[in-house]
Amino acid sequence: MKKVLFIIFCINFMNVCAFGNGIDISKSADGNKNQPEIQDILVDTKLDKNLKIKPYIYEEISDQFAEKNKKKNIISKTQVDYKEFYPQNVNTIVPREFFNIDYEEMQPIQISIKDYFSTRKKVQEGEYIDFITTNNVKINNQIYPKGTKVNGRIETISPNDFMGIPADIVISNFTIDNIKILGEINKTGANRTLWVYPLSSGTMGFFGIGILFVFIKGGHAKIKSSDIYTFYVQK
């Protein structure tokens, strides 16, 4: 494609050089060039021939109000003393704080989504999705039968985009009867960037065919009813 554009540019450049500006310049019998005389009809008919342009005389502009008040309202600079304190143990590594979960005091709970879900649906962050328990669960001496509703909140969602970029969704903050459940679901759609990027770049030189692959989008994130997730809840 670049070679084609370069050839077209060279042809246009040669045409400009060959044809010139279209003015015919010829020589008379005495060897002088006869150039076409340019006339301005508006100037010849409307402009006074006795008009003379007066020379420009510079006049200094002075602001009397500013001159009288330039010594007033002067901002005085105040010296401010300050001290800088630096940490003493700069080479000390601060360990990252981890939250240890004692799984002996937790019990597993298996849940699945109530209805098939896809990021193709118009949902927003903060909305809740219905899940259900896949078996009977006993929490705080109360039995929750199979099929009990579990709420899950959409924390982040990223739609799919051109160049094969997939959609992504994170669901967490699960609760059953206002009891918090520890767990998170992170789903990502089909990632097509692995073959869209090289295919688009490699075919861009063939008359710009690669531009067609730019409009290929990545896959949607999906959660099926058959997918079972194991989370944990306090006994």
JSON list of C-alpha atoms in Angstrom, two decimals:
[
{"chain": "A", "resi": 1, "resn": "MET", "atom": "CA", "xyz": [0.00, 0.00, 0.00]},
{"chain": "A", "resi": 2, "resn": "LYS", "atom": "CA", "xyz": [2.88, 2.37, 0.79]},
{"chain": "A", "resi": 3, "resn": "LYS", "atom": "CA", "xyz": [4.46, 1.71, -2.61]},
{"chain": "A", "resi": 4, "resn": "VAL", "atom": "CA", "xyz": [1.19, 2.51, -4.42]},
{"chain": "A", "resi": 5, "resn": "LEU", "atom": "CA", "xyz": [0.80, 5.80, -2.53]},
{"chain": "A", "resi": 6, "resn": "PHE", "atom": "CA", "xyz": [4.44, 6.69, -3.29]},
{"chain": "A", "resi": 7, "resn": "ILE", "atom": "CA", "xyz": [3.95, 6.07, -7.05]},
{"chain": "A", "resi": 8, "resn": "ILE", "atom": "CA", "xyz": [0.78, 8.23, -7.11]},
{"chain": "A", "resi": 9, "resn": "PHE", "atom": "CA", "xyz": [2.62, 11.02, -5.31]},
{"chain": "A", "resi": 10, "resn": "CYS", "atom": "CA", "xyz": [5.49, 10.92, -7.83]},
{"chain": "A", "resi": 11, "resn": "ILE", "atom": "CA", "xyz": [3.07, 11.08, -10.79]},
{"chain": "A", "resi": 12, "resn": "ASN", "atom": "CA", "xyz": [1.29, 14.13, -9.34]},
{"chain": "A", "resi": 13, "resn": "PHE", "atom": "CA", "xyz": [4.64, 15.81, -8.64]},
{"chain": "A", "resi": 14, "resn": "MET", "atom": "CA", "xyz": [5.80, 15.28, -12.23]},
{"chain": "A", "resi": 15, "resn": "ASN", "atom": "CA", "xyz": [2.53, 16.70, -13.58]},
{"chain": "A", "resi": 16, "resn": "VAL", "atom": "CA", "xyz": [3.01, 19.89, -11.55]},
{"chain": "A", "resi": 17, "resn": "CYS", "atom": "CA", "xyz": [6.57, 20.29, -12.78]},
{"chain": "A", "resi": 18, "resn": "ALA", "atom": "CA", "xyz": [5.63, 19.59, -16.41]},
{"chain": "A", "resi": 19, "resn": "PHE", "atom": "CA", "xyz": [2.63, 21.88, -16.77]},
{"chain": "A", "resi": 20, "resn": "GLY", "atom": "CA", "xyz": [3.88, 24.71, -14.58]},
{"chain": "A", "resi": 21, "resn": "ASN", "atom": "CA", "xyz": [1.52, 27.52, -13.69]},
{"chain": "A", "resi": 22, "resn": "GLY", "atom": "CA", "xyz": [-0.12, 27.70, -17.10]},
{"chain": "A", "resi": 23, "resn": "ILE", "atom": "CA", "xyz": [1.30, 31.13, -18.13]},
{"chain": "A", "resi": 24, "resn": "ASP", "atom": "CA", "xyz": [2.75, 31.35, -21.61]},
{"chain": "A", "resi": 25, "resn": "ILE", "atom": "CA", "xyz": [6.00, 33.34, -21.66]},
{"chain": "A", "resi": 26, "resn": "SER", "atom": "CA", "xyz": [7.29, 34.07, -25.16]},
{"chain": "A", "resi": 27, "resn": "LYS", "atom": "CA", "xyz": [10.00, 36.25, -26.59]},
{"chain": "A", "resi": 28, "resn": "SER", "atom": "CA", "xyz": [9.35, 39.16, -28.91]},
{"chain": "A", "resi": 29, "resn": "ALA", "atom": "CA", "xyz": [11.40, 40.07, -31.98]},
{"chain": "A", "resi": 30, "resn": "ASP", "atom": "CA", "xyz": [13.75, 42.27, -29.93]},
{"chain": "A", "resi": 31, "resn": "GLY", "atom": "CA", "xyz": [14.48, 39.40, -27.51]},
{"chain": "A", "resi": 32, "resn": "ASN", "atom": "CA", "xyz": [12.45, 40.73, -24.55]},
{"chain": "A", "resi": 33, "resn": "LYS", "atom": "CA", "xyz": [9.98, 38.55, -22.70]},
{"chain": "A", "resi": 34, "resn": "ASN", "atom": "CA", "xyz": [6.35, 39.47, -23.08]},
{"chain": "A", "resi": 35, "resn": "GLN", "atom": "CA", "xyz": [4.71, 38.75, -19.74]},
{"chain": "A", "resi": 36, "resn": "PRO", "atom": "CA", "xyz": [0.96, 39.22, -19.26]},
{"chain": "A", "resi": 37, "resn": "GLU", "atom": "CA", "xyz": [0.18, 42.44, -17.45]},
{"chain": "A", "resi": 38, "resn": "ILE", "atom": "CA", "xyz": [-1.83, 42.01, -14.25]},
{"chain": "A", "resi": 39, "resn": "GLN", "atom": "CA", "xyz": [-4.45, 44.68, -13.66]},
{"chain": "A", "resi": 40, "resn": "ASP", "atom": "CA", "xyz": [-6.75, 45.31, -10.72]},
{"chain": "A", "resi": 41, "resn": "ILE", "atom": "CA", "xyz": [-9.97, 46.86, -12.07]},
{"chain": "A", "resi": 42, "resn": "LEU", "atom": "CA", "xyz": [-11.25, 47.77, -8.61]},
{"chain": "A", "resi": 43, "resn": "VAL", "atom": "CA", "xyz": [-8.07, 49.68, -7.76]},
{"chain": "A", "resi": 44, "resn": "ASP", "atom": "CA", "xyz": [-7.99, 51.48, -11.13]},
{"chain": "A", "resi": 45, "resn": "THR", "atom": "CA", "xyz": [-11.61, 52.63, -10.92]},
{"chain": "A", "resi": 46, "resn": "LYS", "atom": "CA", "xyz": [-12.18, 53.31, -7.20]},
{"chain": "A", "resi": 47, "resn": "LEU", "atom": "CA", "xyz": [-8.80, 54.35, -5.75]},
{"chain": "A", "resi": 48, "resn": "ASP", "atom": "CA", "xyz": [-7.94, 58.03, -5.76]},
{"chain": "A", "resi": 49, "resn": "LYS", "atom": "CA", "xyz": [-4.73, 58.57, -7.75]},
{"chain": "A", "resi": 50, "resn": "ASN", "atom": "CA", "xyz": [-3.77, 61.53, -5.55]},
{"chain": "A", "resi": 51, "resn": "LEU", "atom": "CA", "xyz": [-3.85, 59.33, -2.42]},
{"chain": "A", "resi": 52, "resn": "LYS", "atom": "CA", "xyz": [-0.67, 59.46, -0.34]},
{"chain": "A", "resi": 53, "resn": "ILE", "atom": "CA", "xyz": [0.14, 57.18, 2.57]},
{"chain": "A", "resi": 54, "resn": "LYS", "atom": "CA", "xyz": [1.33, 59.14, 5.58]},
{"chain": "A", "resi": 55, "resn": "PRO", "atom": "CA", "xyz": [4.36, 57.79, 7.42]},
{"chain": "A", "resi": 56, "resn": "TYR", "atom": "CA", "xyz": [3.64, 56.02, 10.74]},
{"chain": "A", "resi": 57, "resn": "ILE", "atom": "CA", "xyz": [4.62, 57.99, 13.83]},
{"chain": "A", "resi": 58, "resn": "TYR", "atom": "CA", "xyz": [5.03, 55.97, 17.03]},
{"chain": "A", "resi": 59, "resn": "GLU", "atom": "CA", "xyz": [3.26, 57.42, 20.04]},
{"chain": "A", "resi": 60, "resn": "GLU", "atom": "CA", "xyz": [4.08, 56.08, 23.49]},
{"chain": "A", "resi": 61, "resn": "ILE", "atom": "CA", "xyz": [1.02, 55.14, 25.53]},
{"chain": "A", "resi": 62, "resn": "SER", "atom": "CA", "xyz": [1.23, 55.83, 29.24]},
{"chain": "A", "resi": 63, "resn": "ASP", "atom": "CA", "xyz": [-1.21, 54.77, 31.94]},
{"chain": "A", "resi": 64, "resn": "GLN", "atom": "CA", "xyz": [-1.41, 57.63, 34.40]},
{"chain": "A", "resi": 65, "resn": "PHE", "atom": "CA", "xyz": [-3.48, 55.64, 36.91]},
{"chain": "A", "resi": 66, "resn": "ALA", "atom": "CA", "xyz": [-0.95, 52.83, 36.95]},
{"chain": "A", "resi": 67, "resn": "GLU", "atom": "CA", "xyz": [1.96, 55.23, 37.29]},
{"chain": "A", "resi": 68, "resn": "LYS", "atom": "CA", "xyz": [0.37, 56.88, 40.32]},
{"chain": "A", "resi": 69, "resn": "ASN", "atom": "CA", "xyz": [-0.44, 53.59, 42.09]},
{"chain": "A", "resi": 70, "resn": "LYS", "atom": "CA", "xyz": [2.54, 51.41, 41.23]},
{"chain": "A", "resi": 71, "resn": "LYS", "atom": "CA", "xyz": [4.03, 51.99, 44.69]},
{"chain": "A", "resi": 72, "resn": "LYS", "atom": "CA", "xyz": [0.85, 50.88, 46.46]},
{"chain": "A", "resi": 73, "resn": "ASN", "atom": "CA", "xyz": [-0.27, 47.36, 47.40]},
{"chain": "A", "resi": 74, "resn": "ILE", "atom": "CA", "xyz": [3.22, 45.93, 47.12]},
{"chain": "A", "resi": 75, "resn": "ILE", "atom": "CA", "xyz": [3.26, 42.23, 48.06]},
{"chain": "A", "resi": 76, "resn": "SER", "atom": "CA", "xyz": [5.93, 41.63, 50.65]},
{"chain": "A", "resi": 77, "resn": "LYS", "atom": "CA", "xyz": [7.81, 38.33, 50.62]},
{"chain": "A", "resi": 78, "resn": "THR", "atom": "CA", "xyz": [7.82, 36.52, 53.96]},
{"chain": "A", "resi": 79, "resn": "GLN", "atom": "CA", "xyz": [10.59, 34.11, 54.81]},
{"chain": "A", "resi": 80, "resn": "VAL", "atom": "CA", "xyz": [9.20, 30.78, 55.99]},
{"chain": "A", "resi": 81, "resn": "ASP", "atom": "CA", "xyz": [11.38, 28.39, 57.95]},
{"chain": "A", "resi": 82, "resn": "TYR", "atom": "CA", "xyz": [10.66, 24.68, 57.51]},
{"chain": "A", "resi": 83, "resn": "LYS", "atom": "CA", "xyz": [12.31, 21.41, 58.32]},
{"chain": "A", "resi": 84, "resn": "GLU", "atom": "CA", "xyz": [12.27, 18.19, 56.36]},
{"chain": "A", "resi": 85, "resn": "PHE", "atom": "CA", "xyz": [12.04, 14.84, 58.08]},
{"chain": "A", "resi": 86, "resn": "TYR", "atom": "CA", "xyz": [13.17, 11.69, 56.32]},
{"chain": "A", "resi": 87, "resn": "PRO", "atom": "CA", "xyz": [12.51, 8.11, 57.39]},
{"chain": "A", "resi": 88, "resn": "GLN", "atom": "CA", "xyz": [15.36, 6.63, 59.36]},
{"chain": "A", "resi": 89, "resn": "ASN", "atom": "CA", "xyz": [15.10, 3.00, 58.17]},
{"chain": "A", "resi": 90, "resn": "VAL", "atom": "CA", "xyz": [14.90, 3.45, 54.42]},
{"chain": "A", "resi": 91, "resn": "ASN", "atom": "CA", "xyz": [16.09, -0.08, 53.66]},
{"chain": "A", "resi": 92, "resn": "THR", "atom": "CA", "xyz": [13.48, -1.76, 55.84]},
{"chain": "A", "resi": 93, "resn": "ILE", "atom": "CA", "xyz": [11.01, -3.82, 53.81]},
{"chain": "A", "resi": 94, "resn": "VAL", "atom": "CA", "xyz": [7.43, -3.39, 54.95]},
{"chain": "A", "resi": 95, "resn": "PRO", "atom": "CA", "xyz": [5.70, -6.78, 54.70]},
{"chain": "A", "resi": 96, "resn": "ARG", "atom": "CA", "xyz": [2.33, -6.97, 53.03]},
{"chain": "A", "resi": 97, "resn": "GLU", "atom": "CA", "xyz": [-0.54, -7.65, 55.39]},
{"chain": "A", "resi": 98, "resn": "PHE", "atom": "CA", "xyz": [-2.41, -10.85, 54.67]},
{"chain": "A", "resi": 99, "resn": "PHE", "atom": "CA", "xyz": [-5.71, -11.98, 56.08]},
{"chain": "A", "resi": 100, "resn": "ASN", "atom": "CA", "xyz": [-5.40, -15.59, 57.20]},
{"chain": "A", "resi": 101, "resn": "ILE", "atom": "CA", "xyz": [-8.59, -17.62, 57.00]},
{"chain": "A", "resi": 102, "resn": "ASP", "atom": "CA", "xyz": [-8.99, -20.46, 59.41]},
{"chain": "A", "resi": 103, "resn": "TYR", "atom": "CA", "xyz": [-10.80, -23.01, 57.25]},
{"chain": "A", "resi": 104, "resn": "GLU", "atom": "CA", "xyz": [-11.43, -25.19, 60.31]},
{"chain": "A", "resi": 105, "resn": "GLU", "atom": "CA", "xyz": [-13.92, -22.61, 61.51]},
{"chain": "A", "resi": 106, "resn": "MET", "atom": "CA", "xyz": [-15.43, -22.28, 58.02]},
{"chain": "A", "resi": 107, "resn": "GLN", "atom": "CA", "xyz": [-17.65, -24.63, 56.12]},
{"chain": "A", "resi": 108, "resn": "PRO", "atom": "CA", "xyz": [-17.89, -24.99, 52.33]},
{"chain": "A", "resi": 109, "resn": "ILE", "atom": "CA", "xyz": [-20.99, -23.96, 50.47]},
{"chain": "A", "resi": 110, "resn": "GLN", "atom": "CA", "xyz": [-21.61, -24.75, 46.83]},
{"chain": "A", "resi": 111, "resn": "ILE", "atom": "CA", "xyz": [-23.65, -22.38, 44.70]},
{"chain": "A", "resi": 112, "resn": "SER", "atom": "CA", "xyz": [-24.51, -21.94, 41.03]},
{"chain": "A", "resi": 113, "resn": "ILE", "atom": "CA", "xyz": [-26.11, -19.14, 39.07]},
{"chain": "A", "resi": 114, "resn": "LYS", "atom": "CA", "xyz": [-29.88, -19.22, 38.85]},
{"chain": "A", "resi": 115, "resn": "ASP", "atom": "CA", "xyz": [-30.16, -18.24, 35.18]},
{"chain": "A", "resi": 116, "resn": "TYR", "atom": "CA", "xyz": [-27.63, -18.22, 32.36]},
{"chain": "A", "resi": 117, "resn": "PHE", "atom": "CA", "xyz": [-25.65, -14.96, 32.36]},
{"chain": "A", "resi": 118, "resn": "SER", "atom": "CA", "xyz": [-23.57, -13.20, 29.71]},
{"chain": "A", "resi": 119, "resn": "THR", "atom": "CA", "xyz": [-21.96, -9.76, 29.53]},
{"chain": "A", "resi": 120, "resn": "ARG", "atom": "CA", "xyz": [-24.02, -9.32, 26.38]},
{"chain": "A", "resi": 121, "resn": "LYS", "atom": "CA", "xyz": [-26.81, -8.25, 28.76]},
{"chain": "A", "resi": 122, "resn": "LYS", "atom": "CA", "xyz": [-26.92, -4.60, 29.72]},
{"chain": "A", "resi": 123, "resn": "VAL", "atom": "CA", "xyz": [-25.78, -4.69, 33.35]},
{"chain": "A", "resi": 124, "resn": "GLN", "atom": "CA", "xyz": [-23.85, -2.19, 35.43]},
{"chain": "A", "resi": 125, "resn": "GLU", "atom": "CA", "xyz": [-21.44, -2.32, 38.33]},
{"chain": "A", "resi": 126, "resn": "GLY", "atom": "CA", "xyz": [-23.24, -2.58, 41.66]},
{"chain": "A", "resi": 127, "resn": "GLU", "atom": "CA", "xyz": [-26.16, -4.64, 40.37]},
{"chain": "A", "resi": 128, "resn": "TYR", "atom": "CA", "xyz": [-26.96, -7.98, 41.98]},
{"chain": "A", "resi": 129, "resn": "ILE", "atom": "CA", "xyz": [-27.18, -11.39, 40.31]},
{"chain": "A", "resi": 130, "resn": "ASP", "atom": "CA", "xyz": [-29.18, -14.28, 41.75]},
{"chain": "A", "resi": 131, "resn": "PHE", "atom": "CA", "xyz": [-27.42, -17.51, 42.67]},
{"chain": "A", "resi": 132, "resn": "ILE", "atom": "CA", "xyz": [-28.78, -20.60, 44.43]},
{"chain": "A", "resi": 133, "resn": "THR", "atom": "CA", "xyz": [-27.37, -23.27, 46.73]},
{"chain": "A", "resi": 134, "resn": "THR", "atom": "CA", "xyz": [-26.83, -26.70, 45.17]},
{"chain": "A", "resi": 135, "resn": "ASN", "atom": "CA", "xyz": [-27.30, -28.62, 48.44]},
{"chain": "A", "resi": 136, "resn": "ASN", "atom": "CA", "xyz": [-28.58, -28.22, 51.98]},
{"chain": "A", "resi": 137, "resn": "VAL", "atom": "CA", "xyz": [-26.45, -25.93, 54.17]},
{"chain": "A", "resi": 138, "resn": "LYS", "atom": "CA", "xyz": [-26.49, -25.48, 57.95]},
{"chain": "A", "resi": 139, "resn": "ILE", "atom": "CA", "xyz": [-25.41, -22.03, 59.14]},
{"chain": "A", "resi": 140, "resn": "ASN", "atom": "CA", "xyz": [-25.75, -20.87, 62.79]},
{"chain": "A", "resi": 141, "resn": "ASN", "atom": "CA", "xyz": [-27.94, -23.88, 63.61]},
{"chain": "A", "resi": 142, "resn": "GLN", "atom": "CA", "xyz": [-30.28, -22.98, 60.76]},
{"chain": "A", "resi": 143, "resn": "ILE", "atom": "CA", "xyz": [-30.71, -25.22, 57.75]},
{"chain": "A", "resi": 144, "resn": "TYR", "atom": "CA", "xyz": [-30.94, -23.60, 54.33]},
{"chain": "A", "resi": 145, "resn": "PRO", "atom": "CA", "xyz": [-32.38, -26.09, 51.84]},
{"chain": "A", "resi": 146, "resn": "LYS", "atom": "CA", "xyz": [-31.17, -26.67, 48.32]},
{"chain": "A", "resi": 147, "resn": "GLY", "atom": "CA", "xyz": [-32.20, -23.84, 45.99]},
{"chain": "A", "resi": 148, "resn": "THR", "atom": "CA", "xyz": [-31.92, -21.07, 48.63]},
{"chain": "A", "resi": 149, "resn": "LYS", "atom": "CA", "xyz": [-31.31, -17.67, 47.03]},
{"chain": "A", "resi": 150, "resn": "VAL", "atom": "CA", "xyz": [-27.79, -16.24, 47.24]},
{"chain": "A", "resi": 151, "resn": "ASN", "atom": "CA", "xyz": [-27.07, -12.65, 46.19]},
{"chain": "A", "resi": 152, "resn": "GLY", "atom": "CA", "xyz": [-23.87, -11.75, 44.32]},
{"chain": "A", "resi": 153, "resn": "ARG", "atom": "CA", "xyz": [-22.86, -8.20, 43.42]},
{"chain": "A", "resi": 154, "resn": "ILE", "atom": "CA", "xyz": [-21.08, -7.13, 40.23]},
{"chain": "A", "resi": 155, "resn": "GLU", "atom": "CA", "xyz": [-17.88, -5.41, 41.37]},
{"chain": "A", "resi": 156, "resn": "THR", "atom": "CA", "xyz": [-16.24, -4.68, 38.00]},
{"chain": "A", "resi": 157, "resn": "ILE", "atom": "CA", "xyz": [-17.28, -5.27, 34.41]},
{"chain": "A", "resi": 158, "resn": "SER", "atom": "CA", "xyz": [-15.38, -4.51, 31.21]},
{"chain": "A", "resi": 159, "resn": "PRO", "atom": "CA", "xyz": [-17.17, -4.88, 27.86]},
{"chain": "A", "resi": 160, "resn": "ASN", "atom": "CA", "xyz": [-15.53, -6.54, 24.89]},
{"chain": "A", "resi": 161, "resn": "ASP", "atom": "CA", "xyz": [-13.95, -4.27, 22.30]},
{"chain": "A", "resi": 162, "resn": "PHE", "atom": "CA", "xyz": [-12.40, -4.20, 18.84]},
{"chain": "A", "resi": 163, "resn": "MET", "atom": "CA", "xyz": [-9.10, -5.93, 18.01]},
{"chain": "A", "resi": 164, "resn": "GLY", "atom": "CA", "xyz": [-10.32, -9.07, 19.81]},
{"chain": "A", "resi": 165, "resn": "ILE", "atom": "CA", "xyz": [-10.33, -7.62, 23.34]},
{"chain": "A", "resi": 166, "resn": "PRO", "atom": "CA", "xyz": [-12.53, -9.88, 25.53]},
{"chain": "A", "resi": 167, "resn": "ALA", "atom": "CA", "xyz": [-15.10, -8.90, 28.15]},
{"chain": "A", "resi": 168, "resn": "ASP", "atom": "CA", "xyz": [-14.33, -9.36, 31.83]},
{"chain": "A", "resi": 169, "resn": "ILE", "atom": "CA", "xyz": [-16.53, -9.48, 34.94]},
{"chain": "A", "resi": 170, "resn": "VAL", "atom": "CA", "xyz": [-15.87, -9.89, 38.67]},
{"chain": "A", "resi": 171, "resn": "ILE", "atom": "CA", "xyz": [-18.68, -10.92, 41.05]},
{"chain": "A", "resi": 172, "resn": "SER", "atom": "CA", "xyz": [-18.20, -10.98, 44.81]},
{"chain": "A", "resi": 173, "resn": "ASN", "atom": "CA", "xyz": [-19.81, -9.82, 48.08]},
{"chain": "A", "resi": 174, "resn": "PHE", "atom": "CA", "xyz": [-22.03, -12.92, 48.22]},
{"chain": "A", "resi": 175, "resn": "THR", "atom": "CA", "xyz": [-24.65, -13.09, 50.94]},
{"chain": "A", "resi": 176, "resn": "ILE", "atom": "CA", "xyz": [-27.23, -15.61, 52.02]},
{"chain": "A", "resi": 177, "resn": "ASP", "atom": "CA", "xyz": [-29.91, -14.22, 54.34]},
{"chain": "A", "resi": 178, "resn": "ASN", "atom": "CA", "xyz": [-27.57, -11.26, 55.13]},
{"chain": "A", "resi": 179, "resn": "ILE", "atom": "CA", "xyz": [-24.76, -13.69, 56.05]},
{"chain": "A", "resi": 180, "resn": "LYS", "atom": "CA", "xyz": [-21.52, -12.93, 54.21]},
{"chain": "A", "resi": 181, "resn": "ILE", "atom": "CA", "xyz": [-19.97, -15.67, 52.07]},
{"chain": "A", "resi": 182, "resn": "LEU", "atom": "CA", "xyz": [-16.26, -15.62, 51.22]},
{"chain": "A", "resi": 183, "resn": "GLY", "atom": "CA", "xyz": [-15.64, -16.10, 47.53]},
{"chain": "A", "resi": 184, "resn": "GLU", "atom": "CA", "xyz": [-15.28, -14.43, 44.16]},
{"chain": "A", "resi": 185, "resn": "ILE", "atom": "CA", "xyz": [-16.10, -15.24, 40.54]},
{"chain": "A", "resi": 186, "resn": "ASN", "atom": "CA", "xyz": [-13.87, -13.85, 37.81]},
{"chain": "A", "resi": 187, "resn": "LYS", "atom": "CA", "xyz": [-14.88, -14.63, 34.24]},
{"chain": "A", "resi": 188, "resn": "THR", "atom": "CA", "xyz": [-13.23, -13.57, 30.96]},
{"chain": "A", "resi": 189, "resn": "GLY", "atom": "CA", "xyz": [-14.49, -14.07, 27.42]},
{"chain": "A", "resi": 190, "resn": "ALA", "atom": "CA", "xyz": [-12.61, -15.51, 24.44]},
{"chain": "A", "resi": 191, "resn": "ASN", "atom": "CA", "xyz": [-9.37, -13.63, 23.91]},
{"chain": "A", "resi": 192, "resn": "ARG", "atom": "CA", "xyz": [-8.99, -13.13, 20.15]},
{"chain": "A", "resi": 193, "resn": "THR", "atom": "CA", "xyz": [-6.14, -10.62, 20.33]},
{"chain": "A", "resi": 194, "resn": "LEU", "atom": "CA", "xyz": [-3.60, -13.45, 19.94]},
{"chain": "A", "resi": 195, "resn": "TRP", "atom": "CA", "xyz": [-4.50, -13.87, 16.27]},
{"chain": "A", "resi": 196, "resn": "VAL", "atom": "CA", "xyz": [-6.29, -10.60, 15.41]},
{"chain": "A", "resi": 197, "resn": "TYR", "atom": "CA", "xyz": [-3.26, -8.37, 16.10]},
{"chain": "A", "resi": 198, "resn": "PRO", "atom": "CA", "xyz": [-0.72, -10.28, 13.95]},
{"chain": "A", "resi": 199, "resn": "LEU", "atom": "CA", "xyz": [-3.25, -10.95, 11.19]},
{"chain": "A", "resi": 200, "resn": "SER", "atom": "CA", "xyz": [-4.28, -7.30, 11.01]},
{"chain": "A", "resi": 201, "resn": "SER", "atom": "CA", "xyz": [-0.67, -6.04, 10.99]},
{"chain": "A", "resi": 202, "resn": "GLY", "atom": "CA", "xyz": [0.52, -8.64, 8.48]},
{"chain": "A", "resi": 203, "resn": "THR", "atom": "CA", "xyz": [-2.21, -7.96, 5.89]},
{"chain": "A", "resi": 204, "resn": "MET", "atom": "CA", "xyz": [-2.21, -4.16, 6.20]},
{"chain": "A", "resi": 205, "resn": "GLY", "atom": "CA", "xyz": [0.27, -3.93, 3.32]},
{"chain": "A", "resi": 206, "resn": "PHE", "atom": "CA", "xyz": [-2.07, -5.78, 0.92]},
{"chain": "A", "resi": 207, "resn": "PHE", "atom": "CA", "xyz": [-4.24, -2.85, -0.16]},
{"chain": "A", "resi": 208, "resn": "GLY", "atom": "CA", "xyz": [-5.25, -2.18, 3.46]},
{"chain": "A", "resi": 209, "resn": "ILE", "atom": "CA", "xyz": [-7.09, -5.50, 3.93]},
{"chain": "A", "resi": 210, "resn": "GLY", "atom": "CA", "xyz": [-5.86, -5.62, 7.53]},
{"chain": "A", "resi": 211, "resn": "ILE", "atom": "CA", "xyz": [-8.25, -2.81, 8.49]},
{"chain": "A", "resi": 212, "resn": "LEU", "atom": "CA", "xyz": [-11.12, -5.30, 8.26]},
{"chain": "A", "resi": 213, "resn": "PHE", "atom": "CA", "xyz": [-9.71, -7.38, 11.14]},
{"chain": "A", "resi": 214, "resn": "VAL", "atom": "CA", "xyz": [-9.69, -4.34, 13.44]},
{"chain": "A", "resi": 215, "resn": "PHE", "atom": "CA", "xyz": [-13.47, -4.57, 13.82]},
{"chain": "A", "resi": 216, "resn": "ILE", "atom": "CA", "xyz": [-13.36, -8.12, 15.23]},
{"chain": "A", "resi": 217, "resn": "LYS", "atom": "CA", "xyz": [-14.44, -8.06, 18.90]},
{"chain": "A", "resi": 218, "resn": "GLY", "atom": "CA", "xyz": [-13.46, -10.37, 21.71]},
{"chain": "A", "resi": 219, "resn": "GLY", "atom": "CA", "xyz": [-15.80, -12.87, 23.33]},
{"chain": "A", "resi": 220, "resn": "HIS", "atom": "CA", "xyz": [-18.38, -12.21, 26.05]},
{"chain": "A", "resi": 221, "resn": "ALA", "atom": "CA", "xyz": [-17.90, -13.50, 29.61]},
{"chain": "A", "resi": 222, "resn": "LYS", "atom": "CA", "xyz": [-20.43, -16.24, 30.35]},
{"chain": "A", "resi": 223, "resn": "ILE", "atom": "CA", "xyz": [-21.65, -18.01, 33.49]},
{"chain": "A", "resi": 224, "resn": "LYS", "atom": "CA", "xyz": [-23.65, -21.21, 32.97]},
{"chain": "A", "resi": 225, "resn": "SER", "atom": "CA", "xyz": [-26.14, -22.78, 35.34]},
{"chain": "A", "resi": 226, "resn": "SER", "atom": "CA", "xyz": [-24.09, -25.99, 35.27]},
{"chain": "A", "resi": 227, "resn": "ASP", "atom": "CA", "xyz": [-21.03, -24.17, 36.71]},
{"chain": "A", "resi": 228, "resn": "ILE", "atom": "CA", "xyz": [-20.74, -24.92, 40.43]},
{"chain": "A", "resi": 229, "resn": "TYR", "atom": "CA", "xyz": [-18.57, -22.73, 42.70]},
{"chain": "A", "resi": 230, "resn": "THR", "atom": "CA", "xyz": [-17.36, -23.63, 46.18]},
{"chain": "A", "resi": 231, "resn": "PHE", "atom": "CA", "xyz": [-17.26, -20.78, 48.69]},
{"chain": "A", "resi": 232, "resn": "TYR", "atom": "CA", "xyz": [-16.90, -20.64, 52.48]},
{"chain": "A", "resi": 233, "resn": "VAL", "atom": "CA", "xyz": [-19.13, -19.36, 55.27]},
{"chain": "A", "resi": 234, "resn": "GLN", "atom": "CA", "xyz": [-18.73, -19.09, 59.04]},
{"chain": "A", "resi": 235, "resn": "LYS", "atom": "CA", "xyz": [-20.06, -22.09, 60.94]}
]
